[in-house]
Amino acid sequence: MNFVESIMTQNPCYTEGRKITVKGLMLHSVGCAQPRAMAFINSWNTPSHDSSCVHGFIDGNDGTVYQTLPWNHRGWHAGGAANNTHIGVEMCEPASLNYTSGATFTCSNIPEARKSVKRTYEAAVELFAMLCKLFNLDPLGDGVIVSHNEGHIRGIASNHSDPEHLWNQLETGYTMDGFRKAVKELLNKGVADFPNGGSTEEAYPYAGPAGTYPTVPFSVKVLIDNLNIRANPNFGGAIKGQTGRGVFTVVEVQNGWGKLRNGTGWIYLEEKAYCTVLDRLISESYERKSIDEIAREVVNGKWGNGEERKMRLTEAGYDYNAVQQRVNEIIWNP
């Protein structure tokens, strides 16, 4: 699963800062023909969007999971009491849908729509298994994993029919009972942890003596778009790229240089105008492109060929096999 943390820090729900004890997970679908998760994130991550906020989106083009709230923050997704207990995740929907009335739609390309829904379903199964592991939840427990529709039936959510309306009208065969069983099965087989263990803690600038650092691993917040990543821990090291803004994990320190956990190289930690060393380890949140975006760059020749491409994608933290699969889909179904 390709996982990107993209916290909507400008949304009033985030700035309100209320926390919850997580007791369950609610599955949603967006209810409109928009497969791109970033379309929602860009629209919702503003101070003026004060009506909704979820913990995550699943992209319909490639299945990338975007975390948009810390897991233990109270979201605005259910329209009812489930906001106080449940994490809410939205699955994006195929571009070929045309909503005609309420939850009823027509579809201009059913085979492609089913492929998109399959991507989001499978990513949601993996995400929910990881969340059940993180919060010690039983996927088959009463009211632990519910859809928005089921939440309404239980009286803890507003009157929505998602995501069952999507699955049923496309005749996918998916059901919430089947979803819960799939999550349980994956959890029993073993599922990966979130980056940094799924930490939900807040972090503050490190206040130790000059020239000292927290115990590794720790987090660093990069404040500029183009902080150089070097091959070696000195200014003579070859420049391998730039970080972009965000939160990164440092796993080793040498002479004021921090080695990034993602394997791309070293960044200079001593210039406070460039970055802030944090007092603890939190989840990484730097901007990463979706599998679909990277695949299109591959098609356009930006990542080289053969082993060079594999090495570069892997060093940048992308799932090479997932990228190649999407490349093949684009080539054969442009």
mmCIF file of C-alpha atoms in Angstrom:
data_model
loop_
_atom_site.group_PDB
_atom_site.id
_atom_site.type_symbol
_atom_site.label_atom_id
_atom_site.label_comp_id
_atom_site.label_asym_id
_atom_site.label_seq_id
_atom_site.Cartn_x
_atom_site.Cartn_y
_atom_site.Cartn_z
ATOM 1 C CA MET A 1 0.000 0.000 0.000
ATOM 2 C CA ASN A 2 1.319 3.423 -0.936
ATOM 3 C CA PHE A 3 0.839 5.659 2.124
ATOM 4 C CA VAL A 4 1.180 9.441 2.166
ATOM 5 C CA GLU A 5 0.638 11.655 5.186
ATOM 6 C CA SER A 6 -0.940 14.923 4.050
ATOM 7 C CA ILE A 7 -2.460 16.447 7.181
ATOM 8 C CA MET A 8 -5.001 19.181 6.455
ATOM 9 C CA THR A 9 -3.541 21.636 8.942
ATOM 10 C CA GLN A 10 -5.572 24.579 7.597
ATOM 11 C CA ASN A 11 -8.944 22.885 8.034
ATOM 12 C CA PRO A 12 -10.834 24.228 11.091
ATOM 13 C CA CYS A 13 -11.412 20.668 12.283
ATOM 14 C CA TYR A 14 -7.658 20.197 12.672
ATOM 15 C CA THR A 15 -7.081 23.590 14.282
ATOM 16 C CA GLU A 16 -9.902 22.897 16.743
ATOM 17 C CA GLY A 17 -7.673 20.113 18.044
ATOM 18 C CA ARG A 18 -10.216 17.890 19.792
ATOM 19 C CA LYS A 19 -9.054 14.335 20.493
ATOM 20 C CA ILE A 20 -10.957 11.051 20.721
ATOM 21 C CA THR A 21 -10.434 7.584 22.106
ATOM 22 C CA VAL A 22 -10.661 5.486 18.944
ATOM 23 C CA LYS A 23 -13.290 2.763 19.296
ATOM 24 C CA GLY A 24 -14.114 2.087 15.661
ATOM 25 C CA LEU A 25 -13.649 2.820 11.981
ATOM 26 C CA MET A 26 -16.184 4.193 9.489
ATOM 27 C CA LEU A 27 -15.900 3.585 5.744
ATOM 28 C CA HIS A 28 -17.220 6.230 3.342
ATOM 29 C CA SER A 29 -17.218 6.921 -0.371
ATOM 30 C CA VAL A 30 -17.201 10.470 -1.654
ATOM 31 C CA GLY A 31 -20.502 10.468 -3.550
ATOM 32 C CA CYS A 32 -19.246 12.197 -6.685
ATOM 33 C CA ALA A 33 -17.293 11.336 -9.814
ATOM 34 C CA GLN A 34 -13.829 12.305 -8.610
ATOM 35 C CA PRO A 35 -11.098 9.643 -8.390
ATOM 36 C CA ARG A 36 -8.278 11.995 -7.323
ATOM 37 C CA ALA A 37 -7.754 12.218 -3.573
ATOM 38 C CA MET A 38 -5.668 15.382 -3.913
ATOM 39 C CA ALA A 39 -8.633 17.188 -5.467
ATOM 40 C CA PHE A 40 -10.426 16.872 -2.127
ATOM 41 C CA ILE A 41 -7.354 17.541 -0.003
ATOM 42 C CA ASN A 42 -6.519 20.748 -1.877
ATOM 43 C CA SER A 43 -10.129 21.921 -1.611
ATOM 44 C CA TRP A 44 -10.656 20.992 2.035
ATOM 45 C CA ASN A 45 -7.310 22.162 3.416
ATOM 46 C CA THR A 46 -8.415 25.769 3.854
ATOM 47 C CA PRO A 47 -9.704 27.801 6.829
ATOM 48 C CA SER A 48 -12.983 28.364 4.980
ATOM 49 C CA HIS A 49 -13.834 24.654 4.649
ATOM 50 C CA ASP A 50 -15.590 24.328 7.997
ATOM 51 C CA SER A 51 -18.184 21.665 7.182
ATOM 52 C CA SER A 52 -16.238 18.420 6.852
ATOM 53 C CA CYS A 53 -12.918 16.757 7.565
ATOM 54 C CA VAL A 54 -11.943 13.092 7.445
ATOM 55 C CA HIS A 55 -8.940 11.109 8.586
ATOM 56 C CA GLY A 56 -8.058 9.816 5.153
ATOM 57 C CA PHE A 57 -8.794 9.519 1.447
ATOM 58 C CA ILE A 58 -8.100 6.581 -0.855
ATOM 59 C CA ASP A 59 -7.246 7.547 -4.424
ATOM 60 C CA GLY A 60 -9.344 5.883 -7.108
ATOM 61 C CA ASN A 61 -6.647 5.992 -9.784
ATOM 62 C CA ASP A 62 -3.962 4.053 -7.943
ATOM 63 C CA GLY A 63 -5.172 3.175 -4.435
ATOM 64 C CA THR A 64 -2.789 5.531 -2.628
ATOM 65 C CA VAL A 65 -3.888 6.177 0.964
ATOM 66 C CA TYR A 66 -3.619 9.779 2.178
ATOM 67 C CA GLN A 67 -3.821 10.401 5.920
ATOM 68 C CA THR A 68 -5.400 13.832 6.376
ATOM 69 C CA LEU A 69 -5.941 14.024 10.158
ATOM 70 C CA PRO A 70 -3.982 12.512 13.039
ATOM 71 C CA TRP A 71 -5.798 9.280 13.847
ATOM 72 C CA ASN A 72 -6.788 10.399 17.344
ATOM 73 C CA HIS A 73 -8.226 13.770 16.274
ATOM 74 C CA ARG A 74 -11.986 14.138 16.214
ATOM 75 C CA GLY A 75 -13.138 14.301 12.604
ATOM 76 C CA TRP A 76 -16.206 15.802 10.948
ATOM 77 C CA HIS A 77 -17.247 12.887 8.766
ATOM 78 C CA ALA A 78 -20.243 11.084 10.248
ATOM 79 C CA GLY A 79 -22.710 13.857 10.952
ATOM 80 C CA GLY A 80 -23.460 12.238 14.298
ATOM 81 C CA ALA A 81 -22.070 10.653 17.457
ATOM 82 C CA ALA A 82 -19.630 8.473 15.491
ATOM 83 C CA ASN A 83 -17.407 11.544 15.184
ATOM 84 C CA ASN A 84 -16.627 11.047 18.879
ATOM 85 C CA THR A 85 -15.508 7.426 18.507
ATOM 86 C CA HIS A 86 -14.705 6.484 14.912
ATOM 87 C CA ILE A 87 -11.960 7.224 12.415
ATOM 88 C CA GLY A 88 -13.496 8.156 9.050
ATOM 89 C CA VAL A 89 -11.967 7.260 5.672
ATOM 90 C CA GLU A 90 -13.314 8.260 2.244
ATOM 91 C CA MET A 91 -12.861 6.132 -0.879
ATOM 92 C CA CYS A 92 -12.749 8.217 -4.056
ATOM 93 C CA GLU A 93 -15.111 7.244 -6.865
ATOM 94 C CA PRO A 94 -14.651 6.600 -10.613
ATOM 95 C CA ALA A 95 -14.647 9.465 -13.098
ATOM 96 C CA SER A 96 -17.148 7.638 -15.310
ATOM 97 C CA LEU A 97 -20.046 8.068 -12.882
ATOM 98 C CA ASN A 98 -22.848 10.564 -13.418
ATOM 99 C CA TYR A 99 -25.052 11.148 -10.377
ATOM 100 C CA THR A 100 -28.642 11.728 -11.460
ATOM 101 C CA SER A 101 -30.607 11.843 -8.197
ATOM 102 C CA GLY A 102 -29.401 11.381 -4.637
ATOM 103 C CA ALA A 103 -27.230 8.262 -4.516
ATOM 104 C CA THR A 104 -28.356 7.038 -7.957
ATOM 105 C CA PHE A 105 -25.939 7.249 -10.853
ATOM 106 C CA THR A 106 -25.257 6.072 -14.379
ATOM 107 C CA CYS A 107 -21.848 4.851 -15.518
ATOM 108 C CA SER A 108 -20.255 5.330 -18.936
ATOM 109 C CA ASN A 109 -17.490 2.760 -18.437
ATOM 110 C CA ILE A 110 -18.457 -0.031 -16.060
ATOM 111 C CA PRO A 111 -15.314 -2.199 -16.504
ATOM 112 C CA GLU A 112 -12.988 0.695 -15.655
ATOM 113 C CA ALA A 113 -15.244 1.813 -12.804
ATOM 114 C CA ARG A 114 -15.097 -1.660 -11.276
ATOM 115 C CA LYS A 115 -11.294 -1.623 -11.521
ATOM 116 C CA SER A 116 -11.206 1.696 -9.678
ATOM 117 C CA VAL A 117 -13.563 0.431 -6.974
ATOM 118 C CA LYS A 118 -11.455 -2.723 -6.609
ATOM 119 C CA ARG A 119 -8.369 -0.561 -5.978
ATOM 120 C CA THR A 120 -10.041 1.478 -3.263
ATOM 121 C CA TYR A 121 -11.667 -1.584 -1.671
ATOM 122 C CA GLU A 122 -8.391 -3.491 -1.420
ATOM 123 C CA ALA A 123 -6.516 -0.451 -0.102
ATOM 124 C CA ALA A 124 -9.270 0.112 2.473
ATOM 125 C CA VAL A 125 -8.996 -3.502 3.657
ATOM 126 C CA GLU A 126 -5.262 -3.077 4.232
ATOM 127 C CA LEU A 127 -5.641 0.344 5.857
ATOM 128 C CA PHE A 128 -8.373 -0.850 8.211
ATOM 129 C CA ALA A 129 -6.315 -3.915 9.171
ATOM 130 C CA MET A 130 -3.413 -1.613 10.039
ATOM 131 C CA LEU A 131 -5.712 0.623 12.083
ATOM 132 C CA CYS A 132 -7.199 -2.364 13.905
ATOM 133 C CA LYS A 133 -3.675 -3.459 14.789
ATOM 134 C CA LEU A 134 -2.692 0.037 15.914
ATOM 135 C CA PHE A 135 -5.740 0.534 18.149
ATOM 136 C CA ASN A 136 -6.268 -3.112 19.167
ATOM 137 C CA LEU A 137 -9.705 -3.326 17.551
ATOM 138 C CA ASP A 138 -11.600 -6.495 16.618
ATOM 139 C CA PRO A 139 -12.803 -6.081 13.003
ATOM 140 C CA LEU A 140 -15.752 -8.390 13.685
ATOM 141 C CA GLY A 141 -16.749 -6.688 16.927
ATOM 142 C CA ASP A 142 -20.191 -5.090 17.102
ATOM 143 C CA GLY A 143 -20.051 -1.582 15.673
ATOM 144 C CA VAL A 144 -16.269 -1.553 15.297
ATOM 145 C CA ILE A 145 -16.132 -1.343 11.487
ATOM 146 C CA VAL A 146 -19.203 0.255 9.931
ATOM 147 C CA SER A 147 -20.126 2.060 6.757
ATOM 148 C CA HIS A 148 -21.686 5.507 6.786
ATOM 149 C CA ASN A 149 -24.922 3.770 5.814
ATOM 150 C CA GLU A 150 -24.685 1.362 8.753
ATOM 151 C CA GLY A 151 -23.828 4.261 11.040
ATOM 152 C CA HIS A 152 -27.101 5.921 10.069
ATOM 153 C CA ILE A 153 -29.028 2.710 10.794
ATOM 154 C CA ARG A 154 -27.391 2.622 14.231
ATOM 155 C CA GLY A 155 -28.305 6.249 14.874
ATOM 156 C CA ILE A 156 -24.712 7.497 15.059
ATOM 157 C CA ALA A 157 -24.405 9.057 11.579
ATOM 158 C CA SER A 158 -26.364 11.141 9.097
ATOM 159 C CA ASN A 159 -28.603 9.700 6.393
ATOM 160 C CA HIS A 160 -26.140 8.479 3.766
ATOM 161 C CA SER A 161 -26.036 5.230 1.797
ATOM 162 C CA ASP A 162 -22.320 5.017 1.092
ATOM 163 C CA PRO A 163 -20.385 3.035 0.199
ATOM 164 C CA GLU A 164 -22.924 0.253 -0.389
ATOM 165 C CA HIS A 165 -24.738 2.318 -3.032
ATOM 166 C CA LEU A 166 -21.543 2.354 -5.102
ATOM 167 C CA TRP A 167 -20.787 -1.346 -4.726
ATOM 168 C CA ASN A 168 -24.368 -2.421 -5.388
ATOM 169 C CA GLN A 169 -25.059 -0.341 -8.480
ATOM 170 C CA LEU A 170 -21.785 -1.429 -10.080
ATOM 171 C CA GLU A 171 -22.606 -5.040 -9.103
ATOM 172 C CA THR A 172 -19.188 -5.578 -7.552
ATOM 173 C CA GLY A 173 -20.332 -8.182 -5.049
ATOM 174 C CA TYR A 174 -18.713 -6.252 -2.204
ATOM 175 C CA THR A 175 -20.555 -6.049 1.123
ATOM 176 C CA MET A 176 -19.670 -4.676 4.530
ATOM 177 C CA ASP A 177 -19.805 -8.166 6.037
ATOM 178 C CA GLY A 178 -17.340 -9.312 3.407
ATOM 179 C CA PHE A 179 -15.194 -6.244 4.040
ATOM 180 C CA ARG A 180 -15.019 -6.917 7.776
ATOM 181 C CA LYS A 181 -14.094 -10.556 7.156
ATOM 182 C CA ALA A 182 -11.368 -9.506 4.715
ATOM 183 C CA VAL A 183 -9.917 -7.102 7.299
ATOM 184 C CA LYS A 184 -9.974 -9.839 9.942
ATOM 185 C CA GLU A 185 -8.294 -12.321 7.606
ATOM 186 C CA LEU A 186 -5.515 -9.888 6.716
ATOM 187 C CA LEU A 187 -5.033 -8.945 10.362
ATOM 188 C CA ASN A 188 -4.638 -12.625 11.261
ATOM 189 C CA LYS A 189 -2.080 -13.135 8.483
ATOM 190 C CA GLY A 190 -0.053 -10.176 9.662
ATOM 191 C CA VAL A 191 -0.052 -6.593 8.490
ATOM 192 C CA ALA A 192 2.599 -3.867 8.422
ATOM 193 C CA ASP A 193 2.836 -1.009 10.895
ATOM 194 C CA PHE A 194 2.313 2.611 9.951
ATOM 195 C CA PRO A 195 5.404 4.781 9.449
ATOM 196 C CA ASN A 196 6.816 5.555 12.909
ATOM 197 C CA GLY A 197 4.278 3.201 14.484
ATOM 198 C CA GLY A 198 1.328 5.446 13.673
ATOM 199 C CA SER A 199 2.307 8.030 16.257
ATOM 200 C CA THR A 200 -0.358 10.581 17.136
ATOM 201 C CA GLU A 201 1.789 12.668 19.493
ATOM 202 C CA GLU A 202 2.503 16.347 19.045
ATOM 203 C CA ALA A 203 6.139 17.428 18.795
ATOM 204 C CA TYR A 204 7.987 20.635 19.720
ATOM 205 C CA PRO A 205 11.328 22.162 18.712
ATOM 206 C CA TYR A 206 14.258 20.453 20.412
ATOM 207 C CA ALA A 207 15.506 22.633 23.284
ATOM 208 C CA GLY A 208 18.771 20.867 24.159
ATOM 209 C CA PRO A 209 22.222 22.494 24.193
ATOM 210 C CA ALA A 210 23.652 23.730 20.897
ATOM 211 C CA GLY A 211 25.273 20.991 18.881
ATOM 212 C CA THR A 212 23.228 18.227 20.533
ATOM 213 C CA TYR A 213 20.280 16.297 19.168
ATOM 214 C CA PRO A 214 17.507 14.016 20.423
ATOM 215 C CA THR A 215 18.155 10.292 20.476
ATOM 216 C CA VAL A 216 17.776 8.898 16.974
ATOM 217 C CA PRO A 217 15.460 8.334 15.311
ATOM 218 C CA PHE A 218 13.917 11.795 15.597
ATOM 219 C CA SER A 219 11.930 14.101 13.321
ATOM 220 C CA VAL A 220 12.985 17.280 11.555
ATOM 221 C CA LYS A 221 10.614 19.806 10.004
ATOM 222 C CA VAL A 222 11.968 21.243 6.741
ATOM 223 C CA LEU A 223 10.841 24.841 6.215
ATOM 224 C CA ILE A 224 11.968 25.473 2.628
ATOM 225 C CA ASP A 225 11.150 23.892 -0.716
ATOM 226 C CA ASN A 226 14.694 23.129 -1.825
ATOM 227 C CA LEU A 227 16.858 21.889 1.056
ATOM 228 C CA ASN A 228 19.638 19.915 -0.623
ATOM 229 C CA ILE A 229 19.995 16.191 0.000
ATOM 230 C CA ARG A 230 23.661 15.193 -0.258
ATOM 231 C CA ALA A 231 25.306 11.822 -0.778
ATOM 232 C CA ASN A 232 27.684 12.359 2.162
ATOM 233 C CA PRO A 233 27.467 14.303 5.459
ATOM 234 C CA ASN A 234 29.353 17.379 4.244
ATOM 235 C CA PHE A 235 28.974 20.242 1.789
ATOM 236 C CA GLY A 236 31.286 18.461 -0.639
ATOM 237 C CA GLY A 237 28.856 15.585 -1.035
ATOM 238 C CA ALA A 238 27.090 15.273 -4.360
ATOM 239 C CA ILE A 239 23.593 16.767 -4.413
ATOM 240 C CA LYS A 240 21.071 13.948 -4.929
ATOM 241 C CA GLY A 241 17.948 16.077 -4.854
ATOM 242 C CA GLN A 242 15.879 18.383 -2.637
ATOM 243 C CA THR A 243 13.495 17.538 0.161
ATOM 244 C CA GLY A 244 10.558 19.855 -0.335
ATOM 245 C CA ARG A 245 8.744 21.039 2.785
ATOM 246 C CA GLY A 246 7.553 18.539 5.376
ATOM 247 C CA VAL A 247 8.494 16.314 8.301
ATOM 248 C CA PHE A 248 11.312 13.803 7.802
ATOM 249 C CA THR A 249 12.894 11.108 9.966
ATOM 250 C CA VAL A 250 16.602 11.310 10.847
ATOM 251 C CA VAL A 251 18.254 7.987 11.730
ATOM 252 C CA GLU A 252 21.886 9.091 12.153
ATOM 253 C CA VAL A 253 23.741 12.344 12.900
ATOM 254 C CA GLN A 254 27.296 13.263 11.877
ATOM 255 C CA ASN A 255 28.784 16.722 12.421
ATOM 256 C CA GLY A 256 25.465 18.525 12.132
ATOM 257 C CA TRP A 257 24.189 16.430 9.240
ATOM 258 C CA GLY A 258 21.193 14.122 9.500
ATOM 259 C CA LYS A 259 20.768 10.921 7.500
ATOM 260 C CA LEU A 260 17.210 10.537 6.201
ATOM 261 C CA ARG A 261 15.370 7.302 6.887
ATOM 262 C CA ASN A 262 14.063 7.121 3.313
ATOM 263 C CA GLY A 263 17.604 6.431 2.122
ATOM 264 C CA THR A 264 17.929 9.441 -0.158
ATOM 265 C CA GLY A 265 20.917 10.962 1.684
ATOM 266 C CA TRP A 266 21.903 13.620 4.253
ATOM 267 C CA ILE A 267 20.543 17.073 5.090
ATOM 268 C CA TYR A 268 22.183 19.888 7.050
ATOM 269 C CA LEU A 269 20.502 20.394 10.433
ATOM 270 C CA GLU A 270 22.322 23.460 11.781
ATOM 271 C CA GLU A 271 20.624 26.217 9.764
ATOM 272 C CA LYS A 272 17.451 27.163 11.646
ATOM 273 C CA ALA A 273 16.091 29.085 8.663
ATOM 274 C CA TYR A 274 16.045 25.811 6.726
ATOM 275 C CA CYS A 275 14.749 23.294 9.229
ATOM 276 C CA THR A 276 13.652 22.703 12.830
ATOM 277 C CA VAL A 277 14.811 19.669 14.789
ATOM 278 C CA LEU A 278 11.867 18.277 16.774
ATOM 279 C CA ASP A 279 12.057 16.788 20.245
ATOM 280 C CA ARG A 280 10.653 13.390 19.300
ATOM 281 C CA LEU A 281 9.689 11.076 16.493
ATOM 282 C CA ILE A 282 6.374 11.720 14.755
ATOM 283 C CA SER A 283 4.882 10.510 11.489
ATOM 284 C CA GLU A 284 6.555 11.706 8.316
ATOM 285 C CA SER A 285 4.434 14.134 6.343
ATOM 286 C CA TYR A 286 6.435 15.287 3.363
ATOM 287 C CA GLU A 287 4.633 15.590 0.052
ATOM 288 C CA ARG A 288 4.979 12.516 -2.116
ATOM 289 C CA LYS A 289 3.467 12.052 -5.516
ATOM 290 C CA SER A 290 0.846 9.395 -6.075
ATOM 291 C CA ILE A 291 1.637 6.172 -7.917
ATOM 292 C CA ASP A 292 -0.386 7.501 -10.849
ATOM 293 C CA GLU A 293 1.662 10.714 -11.051
ATOM 294 C CA ILE A 294 4.971 8.840 -10.814
ATOM 295 C CA ALA A 295 3.847 6.301 -13.421
ATOM 296 C CA ARG A 296 3.044 9.087 -15.867
ATOM 297 C CA GLU A 297 6.499 10.562 -15.260
ATOM 298 C CA VAL A 298 7.985 7.127 -16.012
ATOM 299 C CA VAL A 299 6.035 6.983 -19.275
ATOM 300 C CA ASN A 300 7.459 10.412 -20.145
ATOM 301 C CA GLY A 301 10.997 9.149 -19.534
ATOM 302 C CA LYS A 302 11.797 11.047 -16.335
ATOM 303 C CA TRP A 303 12.955 8.017 -14.284
ATOM 304 C CA GLY A 304 15.286 6.236 -16.692
ATOM 305 C CA ASN A 305 15.037 2.605 -17.736
ATOM 306 C CA GLY A 306 15.610 -0.900 -16.406
ATOM 307 C CA GLU A 307 17.690 -1.254 -13.247
ATOM 308 C CA GLU A 308 18.372 2.482 -13.115
ATOM 309 C CA ARG A 309 14.640 3.164 -12.922
ATOM 310 C CA LYS A 310 14.137 0.513 -10.256
ATOM 311 C CA MET A 311 17.005 1.884 -8.165
ATOM 312 C CA ARG A 312 15.858 5.500 -8.438
ATOM 313 C CA LEU A 313 12.237 4.734 -7.600
ATOM 314 C CA THR A 314 13.214 2.540 -4.657
ATOM 315 C CA GLU A 315 15.642 5.135 -3.270
ATOM 316 C CA ALA A 316 12.896 7.752 -3.493
ATOM 317 C CA GLY A 317 10.627 5.534 -1.396
ATOM 318 C CA TYR A 318 8.184 4.370 -4.081
ATOM 319 C CA ASP A 319 6.875 0.852 -4.603
ATOM 320 C CA TYR A 320 8.556 -0.120 -7.875
ATOM 321 C CA ASN A 321 6.157 -2.970 -8.649
ATOM 322 C CA ALA A 322 3.107 -0.774 -8.043
ATOM 323 C CA VAL A 323 4.531 1.934 -10.294
ATOM 324 C CA GLN A 324 5.286 -0.543 -13.070
ATOM 325 C CA GLN A 325 1.796 -2.005 -12.838
ATOM 326 C CA ARG A 326 0.299 1.459 -13.271
ATOM 327 C CA VAL A 327 2.711 2.186 -16.146
ATOM 328 C CA ASN A 328 1.445 -0.888 -17.968
ATOM 329 C CA GLU A 329 -2.162 0.159 -17.383
ATOM 330 C CA ILE A 330 -1.472 3.628 -18.793
ATOM 331 C CA ILE A 331 0.324 2.261 -21.850
ATOM 332 C CA TRP A 332 -2.383 -0.251 -22.709
ATOM 333 C CA ASN A 333 -5.354 1.887 -21.635
ATOM 334 C CA PRO A 334 -4.267 5.519 -22.136
#
